[in-house]
Tab-separated table of C-alpha atoms in Angstrom:
chain	number	residue	atom	x	y	z
F	1	MET	CA	-0.074	-0.075	0.072
F	2	LEU	CA	1.187	3.510	-0.707
F	3	PHE	CA	1.913	5.663	2.367
F	4	PRO	CA	3.439	9.047	2.995
F	5	SER	CA	6.744	7.356	3.557
F	6	ARG	CA	6.603	6.251	0.029
F	7	ILE	CA	5.911	9.643	-1.238
F	8	CYS	CA	8.856	11.043	0.536
F	9	LYS	CA	11.029	8.177	-0.974
F	10	THR	CA	9.894	9.127	-4.486
F	11	LEU	CA	10.716	12.989	-3.775
F	12	ARG	CA	14.091	11.925	-2.445
F	13	TYR	CA	14.632	9.845	-5.505
F	14	HIS	CA	13.967	12.587	-7.849
F	15	LEU	CA	16.340	14.990	-5.886
F	16	GLY	CA	18.946	12.126	-6.202
F	17	GLU	CA	18.536	12.181	-9.956
F	18	VAL	CA	19.256	15.921	-10.066
F	19	ARG	CA	22.371	15.448	-7.778
F	20	SER	CA	23.568	12.510	-9.799
F	21	PHE	CA	23.272	14.343	-13.022
F	22	TYR	CA	25.666	17.176	-11.905
F	23	ARG	CA	28.286	14.719	-10.616
F	24	PHE	CA	28.974	13.598	-14.055
F	25	PRO	CA	30.463	15.342	-17.206
F	26	ARG	CA	27.846	17.297	-19.225
F	27	ARG	CA	29.873	17.947	-22.290
F	28	LEU	CA	32.010	15.332	-23.906
F	29	ARG	CA	34.310	15.761	-27.020
F	30	LEU	CA	35.215	12.630	-28.821
F	31	PRO	CA	38.381	12.767	-30.680
F	32	GLY	CA	37.923	9.416	-32.356
F	33	ALA	CA	35.265	10.979	-34.618
F	34	LYS	CA	37.888	13.653	-35.828
F	35	GLY	CA	35.129	16.205	-35.861
F	36	LEU	CA	33.301	14.536	-38.782
F	37	GLY	CA	30.541	12.839	-36.427
F	38	VAL	CA	27.167	13.979	-35.180
F	39	GLN	CA	26.645	16.401	-32.334
F	40	LEU	CA	24.255	14.491	-29.844
F	41	VAL	CA	22.153	16.236	-27.231
F	42	LEU	CA	20.794	14.227	-24.415
F	43	PHE	CA	17.816	16.296	-23.397
F	44	GLY	CA	16.609	16.152	-19.801
F	45	ILE	CA	17.797	14.804	-16.541
F	46	PRO	CA	17.649	11.030	-16.725
F	47	PHE	CA	17.217	8.419	-13.991
F	48	GLY	CA	20.069	8.441	-11.696
F	49	ASP	CA	21.663	5.173	-12.516
F	50	TRP	CA	21.766	6.143	-16.240
F	51	ASN	CA	24.413	8.809	-15.851
F	52	PHE	CA	27.354	6.461	-15.637
F	53	MET	CA	26.710	5.211	-19.247
F	54	LEU	CA	25.528	8.438	-20.692
F	55	ALA	CA	28.588	10.309	-19.537
F	56	ASP	CA	31.184	7.689	-20.482
F	57	ALA	CA	33.349	9.062	-23.289
F	58	PHE	CA	34.661	5.562	-24.028
F	59	PHE	CA	31.131	4.296	-24.790
F	60	TRP	CA	30.307	7.344	-27.140
F	61	ASP	CA	33.573	7.041	-28.790
F	62	SER	CA	32.681	3.309	-29.572
F	63	VAL	CA	29.362	4.369	-31.283
F	64	GLY	CA	31.677	5.869	-34.018
F	65	ALA	CA	29.259	8.300	-35.617
F	66	VAL	CA	29.195	10.817	-32.625
F	67	SER	CA	31.785	13.720	-32.302
F	68	GLU	CA	30.235	15.439	-29.339
F	69	VAL	CA	27.811	14.776	-26.592
F	70	TRP	CA	25.818	17.437	-24.592
F	71	ARG	CA	23.792	16.456	-21.661
F	72	ILE	CA	21.437	19.401	-20.759
F	73	PRO	CA	18.200	19.805	-18.584
F	74	ALA	CA	14.962	19.974	-20.472
F	75	PHE	CA	14.852	23.703	-20.984
F	76	ARG	CA	14.214	24.667	-24.504
F	77	PHE	CA	16.449	27.640	-24.305
F	78	LEU	CA	19.506	25.702	-23.819
F	79	LEU	CA	18.912	24.088	-27.240
F	80	ALA	CA	20.019	27.421	-28.612
F	81	LEU	CA	23.497	26.704	-27.343
F	82	VAL	CA	24.115	23.774	-29.645
F	83	SER	CA	24.114	23.480	-33.538
F	84	PRO	CA	20.801	23.297	-35.397
F	85	MET	CA	22.157	20.105	-36.883
F	86	ALA	CA	22.570	18.331	-33.497
F	87	VAL	CA	20.431	15.260	-33.028
F	88	VAL	CA	18.240	15.475	-29.865
F	89	ILE	CA	17.383	12.403	-27.808
F	90	PRO	CA	14.866	13.071	-24.924
F	91	MET	CA	15.682	11.191	-21.724
F	92	LYS	CA	12.062	10.803	-20.512
F	93	GLY	CA	8.560	11.118	-22.002
F	94	GLU	CA	8.017	14.535	-20.499
F	95	HIS	CA	11.285	15.764	-22.109
F	96	ALA	CA	10.059	14.560	-25.576
F	97	ILE	CA	7.236	17.033	-25.093
F	98	ALA	CA	9.560	19.888	-24.274
F	99	ALA	CA	11.882	19.161	-27.041
F	100	ALA	CA	11.477	21.460	-30.125
F	101	ARG	CA	9.915	19.721	-33.182
F	102	SER	CA	12.268	21.752	-35.410
F	103	ARG	CA	15.295	19.856	-34.028
F	104	ARG	CA	16.843	16.808	-35.642
F	105	GLY	CA	15.887	13.567	-34.112
F	106	LEU	CA	13.260	10.833	-33.920
F	107	PHE	CA	10.295	12.096	-31.813
F	108	PRO	CA	6.794	10.861	-31.080
F	109	ASP	CA	4.304	13.622	-31.918
F	110	GLU	CA	2.366	15.361	-29.323
F	111	ARG	CA	-0.827	13.088	-29.920
F	112	ALA	CA	1.280	10.017	-29.195
F	113	LEU	CA	2.736	11.438	-26.202
F	114	ARG	CA	-0.515	12.511	-24.863
F	115	ILE	CA	-1.860	8.929	-25.166
F	116	LEU	CA	1.367	7.151	-23.899
F	117	ASN	CA	1.523	9.364	-20.891
F	118	ASN	CA	-2.004	8.781	-19.578
F	119	LYS	CA	-3.293	5.409	-18.903
F	120	GLN	CA	-6.968	6.300	-19.584
F	121	GLU	CA	-5.897	7.795	-22.764
F	122	PHE	CA	-4.058	4.786	-23.639
F	123	GLN	CA	-6.854	2.515	-22.857
F	124	CYS	CA	-9.372	4.573	-25.065
F	125	TYR	CA	-6.793	4.361	-27.817
F	126	ILE	CA	-6.565	0.534	-27.513
F	127	GLU	CA	-10.324	0.275	-27.635
F	128	SER	CA	-10.946	2.550	-30.452
F	129	ASN	CA	-8.314	1.055	-32.660
F	130	GLY	CA	-9.578	-2.561	-32.109
F	131	LEU	CA	-6.463	-3.620	-30.138
F	132	ASP	CA	-8.296	-4.993	-27.190
F	133	ARG	CA	-6.580	-8.504	-27.404
F	134	TYR	CA	-3.340	-6.838	-26.592
F	135	SER	CA	-4.282	-5.159	-23.220
F	136	PRO	CA	-5.835	-6.320	-20.121
F	137	PRO	CA	-9.703	-5.293	-20.006
F	138	CYS	CA	-10.721	-2.609	-17.722
F	139	TYR	CA	-13.648	-2.051	-15.356
F	140	ALA	CA	-15.911	0.916	-15.578
F	141	CYS	CA	-16.235	1.246	-11.819
F	142	PRO	CA	-15.443	-0.679	-8.538
F	143	GLU	CA	-18.918	-2.240	-8.523
F	144	ASP	CA	-17.934	-4.092	-11.755
F	145	ALA	CA	-14.654	-5.209	-10.634
F	146	THR	CA	-13.621	-8.812	-10.061
F	147	PHE	CA	-11.095	-9.104	-7.454
F	148	PRO	CA	-8.094	-9.284	-7.253
F	149	CYS	CA	-7.707	-6.559	-9.712
F	150	VAL	CA	-5.118	-3.864	-10.501
F	151	VAL	CA	-5.792	-0.188	-9.651
F	152	LYS	CA	-3.485	2.466	-11.291
F	153	ARG	CA	-3.092	6.157	-11.116
F	154	LEU	CA	-3.628	7.554	-14.756
F	155	ASP	CA	-0.535	9.916	-14.697
F	156	LEU	CA	2.359	8.122	-13.149
F	157	SER	CA	4.849	5.546	-14.539
F	158	GLY	CA	7.525	3.260	-13.467
F	159	SER	CA	5.311	1.206	-11.339
F	160	VAL	CA	4.496	4.205	-9.023
F	161	GLY	CA	0.745	4.433	-8.294
F	162	ILE	CA	0.100	0.732	-9.136
F	163	GLU	CA	-1.278	-1.699	-6.572
F	164	VAL	CA	-3.158	-4.900	-6.549
F	165	ALA	CA	-6.427	-4.877	-4.707
F	166	ALA	CA	-7.279	-8.154	-3.206
F	167	SER	CA	-10.914	-7.191	-2.208
F	168	ARG	CA	-13.369	-4.170	-2.487
F	169	SER	CA	-12.566	-3.190	1.090
F	170	HIS	CA	-8.717	-3.294	0.296
F	171	LEU	CA	-9.474	-1.070	-2.904
F	172	ASP	CA	-11.223	1.465	-0.724
F	173	ASP	CA	-8.093	1.516	1.658
F	174	ILE	CA	-5.857	2.045	-1.332
F	175	LEU	CA	-8.026	4.761	-2.850
F	176	GLY	CA	-7.868	6.613	0.621
F	177	THR	CA	-4.052	6.799	0.597
F	178	PRO	CA	-2.373	10.088	-0.208
F	179	VAL	CA	-1.135	8.830	-3.610
F	180	PHE	CA	-4.780	7.962	-4.847
F	181	ALA	CA	-7.059	10.097	-2.727
F	182	GLY	CA	-9.002	12.667	-5.098
F	183	ARG	CA	-6.904	11.372	-8.018
F	184	PRO	CA	-8.389	9.737	-11.318
F	185	TYR	CA	-7.676	6.080	-11.519
F	186	LEU	CA	-8.154	2.898	-13.703
F	187	LEU	CA	-9.233	-0.584	-12.626
F	188	GLN	CA	-7.748	-3.253	-14.818
F	189	THR	CA	-8.072	-7.095	-14.972
F	190	LEU	CA	-5.101	-8.747	-13.201
F	191	VAL	CA	-3.103	-10.790	-15.590
F	192	PRO	CA	-1.466	-13.624	-13.546
F	193	GLY	CA	2.017	-14.999	-14.248
F	194	GLU	CA	5.360	-14.968	-12.740
F	195	LEU	CA	7.255	-13.705	-15.940
F	196	GLU	CA	6.991	-10.151	-17.068
F	197	TYR	CA	8.578	-8.902	-20.131
F	198	ALA	CA	10.068	-5.555	-21.280
F	199	THR	CA	10.820	-4.933	-24.970
F	200	SER	CA	13.120	-1.950	-25.649
F	201	CYS	CA	12.551	-0.650	-29.202
F	202	VAL	CA	13.475	2.055	-31.609
F	203	ALA	CA	10.520	2.756	-34.031
F	204	ASP	CA	10.141	4.768	-37.038
F	205	ARG	CA	6.549	5.645	-37.984
F	206	GLY	CA	5.482	2.608	-36.028
F	207	ARG	CA	7.813	0.187	-37.638
F	208	ILE	CA	10.402	-1.458	-35.182
F	209	THR	CA	13.943	-0.878	-36.458
F	210	TRP	CA	15.609	-2.386	-33.574
F	211	HIS	CA	14.677	-4.297	-30.331
F	212	CYS	CA	15.862	-6.162	-27.415
F	213	THR	CA	13.614	-8.053	-24.875
F	214	PHE	CA	14.291	-8.604	-21.079
F	215	VAL	CA	12.303	-10.975	-18.827
F	216	SER	CA	12.043	-10.797	-14.997
F	217	THR	CA	10.748	-13.622	-12.709
F	218	MET	CA	8.464	-12.113	-10.133
F	219	GLY	CA	7.899	-13.385	-6.529
F	220	GLY	CA	4.416	-14.571	-7.364
F	221	PRO	CA	1.647	-14.547	-10.117
F	222	ALA	CA	0.043	-11.243	-8.713
F	223	VAL	CA	3.153	-9.156	-7.975
F	224	VAL	CA	3.491	-5.796	-9.674
F	225	LYS	CA	7.050	-5.544	-11.022
F	226	THR	CA	9.281	-2.724	-9.572
F	227	GLU	CA	13.089	-1.953	-9.928
F	228	ASP	CA	13.259	-3.526	-6.361
F	229	ASN	CA	11.444	-6.858	-6.876
F	230	ALA	CA	12.354	-8.096	-10.436
F	231	LYS	CA	14.486	-11.346	-10.132
F	232	ASN	CA	16.647	-13.043	-12.509
F	233	ARG	CA	16.253	-10.391	-15.170
F	234	ARG	CA	17.761	-11.571	-18.380
F	235	THR	CA	17.727	-10.996	-22.194
F	236	ILE	CA	15.761	-13.475	-24.476
F	237	GLU	CA	14.745	-13.499	-27.987
F	238	ALA	CA	11.053	-12.149	-28.279
F	239	ALA	CA	8.593	-14.842	-28.707
F	240	PRO	CA	7.167	-15.572	-32.147
F	241	GLY	CA	4.747	-12.775	-33.190
F	242	VAL	CA	5.445	-10.470	-30.307
F	243	LEU	CA	7.160	-7.886	-32.319
F	244	GLN	CA	4.310	-7.780	-34.911
F	245	GLN	CA	1.828	-7.391	-32.100
F	246	ILE	CA	3.742	-4.475	-30.493
F	247	GLU	CA	4.070	-3.008	-34.059
F	248	ALA	CA	0.149	-3.218	-34.416
F	249	VAL	CA	-0.143	-0.996	-31.366
F	250	LEU	CA	2.587	1.522	-32.414
F	251	ARG	CA	1.433	1.922	-36.056
F	252	PRO	CA	-1.745	3.924	-35.484
F	253	LEU	CA	0.468	6.261	-33.448
F	254	ALA	CA	2.919	6.474	-36.244
F	255	PHE	CA	5.388	6.332	-33.303
F	256	GLY	CA	8.881	7.450	-33.778
F	257	GLY	CA	11.797	7.123	-31.378
F	258	PRO	CA	12.946	4.887	-28.487
F	259	CYS	CA	10.218	3.089	-26.261
F	260	ILE	CA	9.769	0.413	-23.638
F	261	VAL	CA	6.882	-1.974	-23.729
F	262	ASN	CA	5.988	-3.721	-20.528
F	263	TYR	CA	3.832	-6.793	-20.917
F	264	LYS	CA	2.946	-10.348	-19.838
F	265	MET	CA	1.907	-13.093	-22.258
F	266	ARG	CA	-1.220	-15.163	-22.332
F	267	GLU	CA	-1.127	-18.848	-23.176
F	268	ASN	CA	-2.360	-18.252	-26.641
F	269	GLY	CA	0.717	-16.033	-27.326
F	270	ASP	CA	-1.092	-12.689	-27.035
F	271	VAL	CA	0.962	-9.998	-25.332
F	272	GLN	CA	-0.877	-8.020	-22.499
F	273	ILE	CA	0.624	-4.614	-22.570
F	274	PHE	CA	0.550	-2.685	-19.273
F	275	GLU	CA	2.180	0.430	-20.600
F	276	ILE	CA	4.483	1.813	-23.221
F	277	ASN	CA	7.037	4.470	-22.034
F	278	PRO	CA	8.416	6.783	-24.859
F	279	ARG	CA	12.092	6.535	-23.885
F	280	PHE	CA	14.716	3.956	-23.614
F	281	GLY	CA	14.312	1.170	-20.983
F	282	GLY	CA	16.330	1.444	-17.836
F	283	SER	CA	17.771	-2.127	-18.206
F	284	LEU	CA	19.471	-0.932	-21.484
F	285	LEU	CA	21.505	1.709	-19.686
F	286	GLN	CA	23.251	-0.645	-17.351
F	287	PRO	CA	27.088	-1.180	-18.142
F	288	ALA	CA	26.507	-4.792	-18.974
F	289	GLN	CA	24.190	-3.824	-21.780
F	290	ALA	CA	26.577	-1.414	-23.540
F	291	PRO	CA	26.606	-3.381	-26.769
F	292	ARG	CA	22.966	-3.394	-27.053
F	293	LEU	CA	22.683	0.337	-25.948
F	294	ARG	CA	25.257	1.107	-28.808
F	295	GLN	CA	23.065	-0.859	-31.345
F	296	ALA	CA	20.019	1.289	-30.153
F	297	ILE	CA	21.756	4.597	-30.426
F	298	ALA	CA	23.076	3.622	-33.955
F	299	ALA	CA	19.590	2.469	-35.058
F	300	LEU	CA	18.213	5.802	-33.815
F	301	LEU	CA	20.841	7.939	-35.568
F	302	ARG	CA	20.347	6.000	-38.953
F	303	VAL	CA	16.828	7.297	-39.155
F	304	ALA	CA	17.024	10.739	-37.268
F	305	ARG	CA	15.678	13.545	-39.337
């Protein structure tokens, strides 16, 4: 259950992100490119544990096509400091909204960002495009719900504001906590299963140009995955048909840029997508995944406009 201590933990976490960001270099010149490569702007303060990779000159030099990296907070006026030909990569979904569309890069449009950043908008999008088989059904109100079910704040991500309600009384308790009280929420069918998947993609107009899939083993079939409880996280090949299903969801959005798709699988092979975040997945930013991150950046740079 979500209590004030968890809210304080979240605030401390975001303050830690800012502190971590400023501990690492914010401008990197890469002599290996001999001045012929791309100037890259990493726009926005990333999650704290991303900075080690994103500020690693050796990593960027290995990408090959990059001559300079700027890491700047998500203020549009700071973009005036860099070349108009620089390629911009937003660090989070809200940073993509702030990025100027006149800049080079591979960005989702405002409609796609609005839909992906709000769980109710995403559910309406799924239903209106006939994509219901790829997402867990929702309940219109608590009276219609079958328990256990999942309750989600509409405007949060990263497993914050997501709880499993075991009963109606438990749901009422959750909705009375500070994180949920007076806030709009969504009730969704619980998808059981101990395996949860996360596919990181680079997409261009809804077509996947690069991908990598991670799977985590949860502590039970009704556990909401967080960064603290995912066990045995490992890379796998996406199951047959999964990428086609993800593309079916991305295509009507004409989605462009990196994204991370979180889902479970039904026995019939259908994905059950919980959310799509318009950014790189955190697992990809760990040092052990440097080769895959290099591939993802290269895929993005190939189609940046």
